[in-house]
Amino acid sequence: MARQPAVALARPRALPALRGTWRRAALVTVFVLAGSGLLYLGARETPVFALRDVEVSGAPGKVRADVLASVAGLRGESLVSLDGEALVQRLEALPSVRSAAYDRAFPNTLRLTIEPERPVAVLVQDEGTWVVSVDGRVIGPEPATGAEALPRVRDRGEAVLHPGATIASPDILPVLTALSEAPTRMPLPIHSGRLEDEDLSFTLSGDGGTRPLLELGEPTDAGLKLRVAALVLRKMSLEERASLAYLDVSLPDRPVASSNSQPSG
């Protein structure tokens, strides 16, 4: 049988068109990126986005004032060029600020969300007294008023403290941690605390100026032990609280209370 001649197929002519399309798309992309860059550079310099207003949420009066003072120098600068990471670092370096977050509210407003440090105790040194947070951060010197209700913790170390410093003493931090876990309302408020020879104890502000001793033993499960202590105190009558000298919750399931200065054997 004679072989049929092969049919000649026409070459596709779409390839040049596709190449042209890709070339145009690439050029458009380049122009868009270049235009975006020019717009960004223009936004950095234009006064349209200059910072005029700062809104602060989550911070009480004194902390809010510290935050506003820290960012006062940013007014008039462009929100576009604002270095957010540096801003957060600046704010969290304030002794009264635990954490900070920001949001650019264009065209002219900076919104700051602040979590303030929570004071848990007054640290007493020979050189002075300091309000400290649960992490051992020095918030500032004890004010003339407003810190009377905070428990007092004696620091016998020689470290020179200042606002923003962090206490690293292994005898202080467990006390602060326990205080942060205490019930908000203890029937007898905590007056002071200490850790000595791995034994955690507190003195309470009793009726008539008495100072009953609250013994927690090892500094483990401090929150549970303090909740048990609060429950025991609530079940006591006013007369029993007034005569209380000692409450031992080192074994939370077997608390011991006594009106004597030392528990009986």
PDB file of N, CA, C and O in Angstrom, residues 51-54 56 64-77 82 87 90-91 94 110 112:
ATOM      1  N   LEU A  51       1.491  62.894  63.067  1.00  0.00           N
ATOM      2  CA  LEU A  51       0.861  62.495  64.323  1.00  0.00           C
ATOM      3  C   LEU A  51       0.425  63.735  65.111  1.00  0.00           C
ATOM      4  O   LEU A  51       1.239  64.614  65.407  1.00  0.00           O
ATOM      5  N   ARG A  52      -0.875  63.770  65.428  1.00  0.00           N
ATOM      6  CA  ARG A  52      -1.404  64.890  66.199  1.00  0.00           C
ATOM      7  C   ARG A  52      -2.044  64.437  67.512  1.00  0.00           C
ATOM      8  O   ARG A  52      -1.960  65.135  68.513  1.00  0.00           O
ATOM      9  N   ASP A  53      -2.709  63.287  67.496  1.00  0.00           N
ATOM     10  CA  ASP A  53      -3.442  62.832  68.675  1.00  0.00           C
ATOM     11  C   ASP A  53      -2.932  61.469  69.127  1.00  0.00           C
ATOM     12  O   ASP A  53      -2.663  60.586  68.305  1.00  0.00           O
ATOM     13  N   VAL A  54      -2.840  61.288  70.441  1.00  0.00           N
ATOM     14  CA  VAL A  54      -2.440  60.008  71.036  1.00  0.00           C
ATOM     15  C   VAL A  54      -3.549  59.572  71.991  1.00  0.00           C
ATOM     16  O   VAL A  54      -3.900  60.309  72.919  1.00  0.00           O
ATOM     17  N   VAL A  56      -4.740  56.694  74.726  1.00  0.00           N
ATOM     18  CA  VAL A  56      -4.172  55.677  75.605  1.00  0.00           C
ATOM     19  C   VAL A  56      -5.314  54.961  76.325  1.00  0.00           C
ATOM     20  O   VAL A  56      -6.164  55.605  76.946  1.00  0.00           O
ATOM     21  N   ARG A  64      -0.720  56.619  82.642  1.00  0.00           N
ATOM     22  CA  ARG A  64      -1.097  57.317  81.402  1.00  0.00           C
ATOM     23  C   ARG A  64      -0.235  58.554  81.198  1.00  0.00           C
ATOM     24  O   ARG A  64       0.224  58.836  80.083  1.00  0.00           O
ATOM     25  N   ALA A  65       0.008  59.287  82.280  1.00  0.00           N
ATOM     26  CA  ALA A  65       0.848  60.481  82.176  1.00  0.00           C
ATOM     27  C   ALA A  65       2.272  60.107  81.763  1.00  0.00           C
ATOM     28  O   ALA A  65       2.889  60.793  80.941  1.00  0.00           O
ATOM     29  N   ASP A  66       2.797  59.005  82.310  1.00  0.00           N
ATOM     30  CA  ASP A  66       4.144  58.556  81.936  1.00  0.00           C
ATOM     31  C   ASP A  66       4.201  58.183  80.454  1.00  0.00           C
ATOM     32  O   ASP A  66       5.176  58.500  79.759  1.00  0.00           O
ATOM     33  N   VAL A  67       3.157  57.504  79.975  1.00  0.00           N
ATOM     34  CA  VAL A  67       3.120  57.079  78.571  1.00  0.00           C
ATOM     35  C   VAL A  67       3.068  58.289  77.645  1.00  0.00           C
ATOM     36  O   VAL A  67       3.804  58.374  76.653  1.00  0.00           O
ATOM     37  N   LEU A  68       2.196  59.240  77.955  1.00  0.00           N
ATOM     38  CA  LEU A  68       2.067  60.424  77.111  1.00  0.00           C
ATOM     39  C   LEU A  68       3.360  61.231  77.090  1.00  0.00           C
ATOM     40  O   LEU A  68       3.756  61.757  76.043  1.00  0.00           O
ATOM     41  N   ALA A  69       4.025  61.308  78.229  1.00  0.00           N
ATOM     42  CA  ALA A  69       5.293  62.033  78.265  1.00  0.00           C
ATOM     43  C   ALA A  69       6.345  61.323  77.420  1.00  0.00           C
ATOM     44  O   ALA A  69       7.173  61.966  76.768  1.00  0.00           O
ATOM     45  N   SER A  70       6.292  59.980  77.391  1.00  0.00           N
ATOM     46  CA  SER A  70       7.288  59.217  76.637  1.00  0.00           C
ATOM     47  C   SER A  70       7.147  59.395  75.136  1.00  0.00           C
ATOM     48  O   SER A  70       8.139  59.355  74.407  1.00  0.00           O
ATOM     49  N   VAL A  71       5.908  59.595  74.656  1.00  0.00           N
ATOM     50  CA  VAL A  71       5.688  59.709  73.207  1.00  0.00           C
ATOM     51  C   VAL A  71       5.484  61.149  72.760  1.00  0.00           C
ATOM     52  O   VAL A  71       5.192  61.390  71.582  1.00  0.00           O
ATOM     53  N   ALA A  72       5.645  62.095  73.662  1.00  0.00           N
ATOM     54  CA  ALA A  72       5.397  63.496  73.303  1.00  0.00           C
ATOM     55  C   ALA A  72       6.284  63.948  72.155  1.00  0.00           C
ATOM     56  O   ALA A  72       5.861  64.733  71.293  1.00  0.00           O
ATOM     57  N   GLY A  73       7.513  63.454  72.093  1.00  0.00           N
ATOM     58  CA  GLY A  73       8.431  63.870  71.041  1.00  0.00           C
ATOM     59  C   GLY A  73       8.077  63.356  69.663  1.00  0.00           C
ATOM     60  O   GLY A  73       8.664  63.794  68.662  1.00  0.00           O
ATOM     61  N   LEU A  74       7.116  62.428  69.580  1.00  0.00           N
ATOM     62  CA  LEU A  74       6.723  61.881  68.277  1.00  0.00           C
ATOM     63  C   LEU A  74       5.689  62.745  67.564  1.00  0.00           C
ATOM     64  O   LEU A  74       5.428  62.529  66.374  1.00  0.00           O
ATOM     65  N   ARG A  75       5.100  63.674  68.268  1.00  0.00           N
ATOM     66  CA  ARG A  75       4.071  64.510  67.636  1.00  0.00           C
ATOM     67  C   ARG A  75       4.674  65.294  66.473  1.00  0.00           C
ATOM     68  O   ARG A  75       5.750  65.867  66.571  1.00  0.00           O
ATOM     69  N   GLY A  76       3.940  65.292  65.370  1.00  0.00           N
ATOM     70  CA  GLY A  76       4.399  65.965  64.165  1.00  0.00           C
ATOM     71  C   GLY A  76       5.103  65.041  63.198  1.00  0.00           C
ATOM     72  O   GLY A  76       5.231  65.371  62.015  1.00  0.00           O
ATOM     73  N   GLU A  77       5.575  63.868  63.671  1.00  0.00           N
ATOM     74  CA  GLU A  77       6.208  62.911  62.775  1.00  0.00           C
ATOM     75  C   GLU A  77       5.153  62.110  62.013  1.00  0.00           C
ATOM     76  O   GLU A  77       4.014  61.968  62.456  1.00  0.00           O
ATOM     77  N   LEU A  82       6.568  55.656  61.331  1.00  0.00           N
ATOM     78  CA  LEU A  82       6.697  55.332  62.743  1.00  0.00           C
ATOM     79  C   LEU A  82       7.340  53.955  62.925  1.00  0.00           C
ATOM     80  O   LEU A  82       6.896  52.965  62.343  1.00  0.00           O
ATOM     81  N   LEU A  87       8.961  51.880  69.328  1.00  0.00           N
ATOM     82  CA  LEU A  87       7.958  52.508  70.179  1.00  0.00           C
ATOM     83  C   LEU A  87       7.573  51.575  71.320  1.00  0.00           C
ATOM     84  O   LEU A  87       7.518  51.985  72.487  1.00  0.00           O
ATOM     85  N   ARG A  90      10.291  51.340  73.852  1.00  0.00           N
ATOM     86  CA  ARG A  90      10.368  52.557  74.659  1.00  0.00           C
ATOM     87  C   ARG A  90       9.314  52.535  75.764  1.00  0.00           C
ATOM     88  O   ARG A  90       9.606  52.867  76.926  1.00  0.00           O
ATOM     89  N   LEU A  91       8.093  52.133  75.405  1.00  0.00           N
ATOM     90  CA  LEU A  91       7.013  52.141  76.382  1.00  0.00           C
ATOM     91  C   LEU A  91       7.215  51.064  77.448  1.00  0.00           C
ATOM     92  O   LEU A  91       6.986  51.298  78.639  1.00  0.00           O
ATOM     93  N   LEU A  94       9.352  51.743  80.463  1.00  0.00           N
ATOM     94  CA  LEU A  94       8.836  52.531  81.576  1.00  0.00           C
ATOM     95  C   LEU A  94       8.588  51.603  82.765  1.00  0.00           C
ATOM     96  O   LEU A  94       7.972  50.542  82.611  1.00  0.00           O
ATOM     97  N   LEU A 110      -2.509  58.060  66.936  1.00  0.00           N
ATOM     98  CA  LEU A 110      -1.805  56.868  67.407  1.00  0.00           C
ATOM     99  C   LEU A 110      -2.557  56.326  68.615  1.00  0.00           C
ATOM    100  O   LEU A 110      -2.769  57.038  69.597  1.00  0.00           O
ATOM    101  N   LEU A 112      -2.687  53.613  71.667  1.00  0.00           N
ATOM    102  CA  LEU A 112      -1.809  52.789  72.496  1.00  0.00           C
ATOM    103  C   LEU A 112      -2.651  52.004  73.498  1.00  0.00           C
ATOM    104  O   LEU A 112      -3.528  52.570  74.157  1.00  0.00           O
TER     105      LEU A 112
END
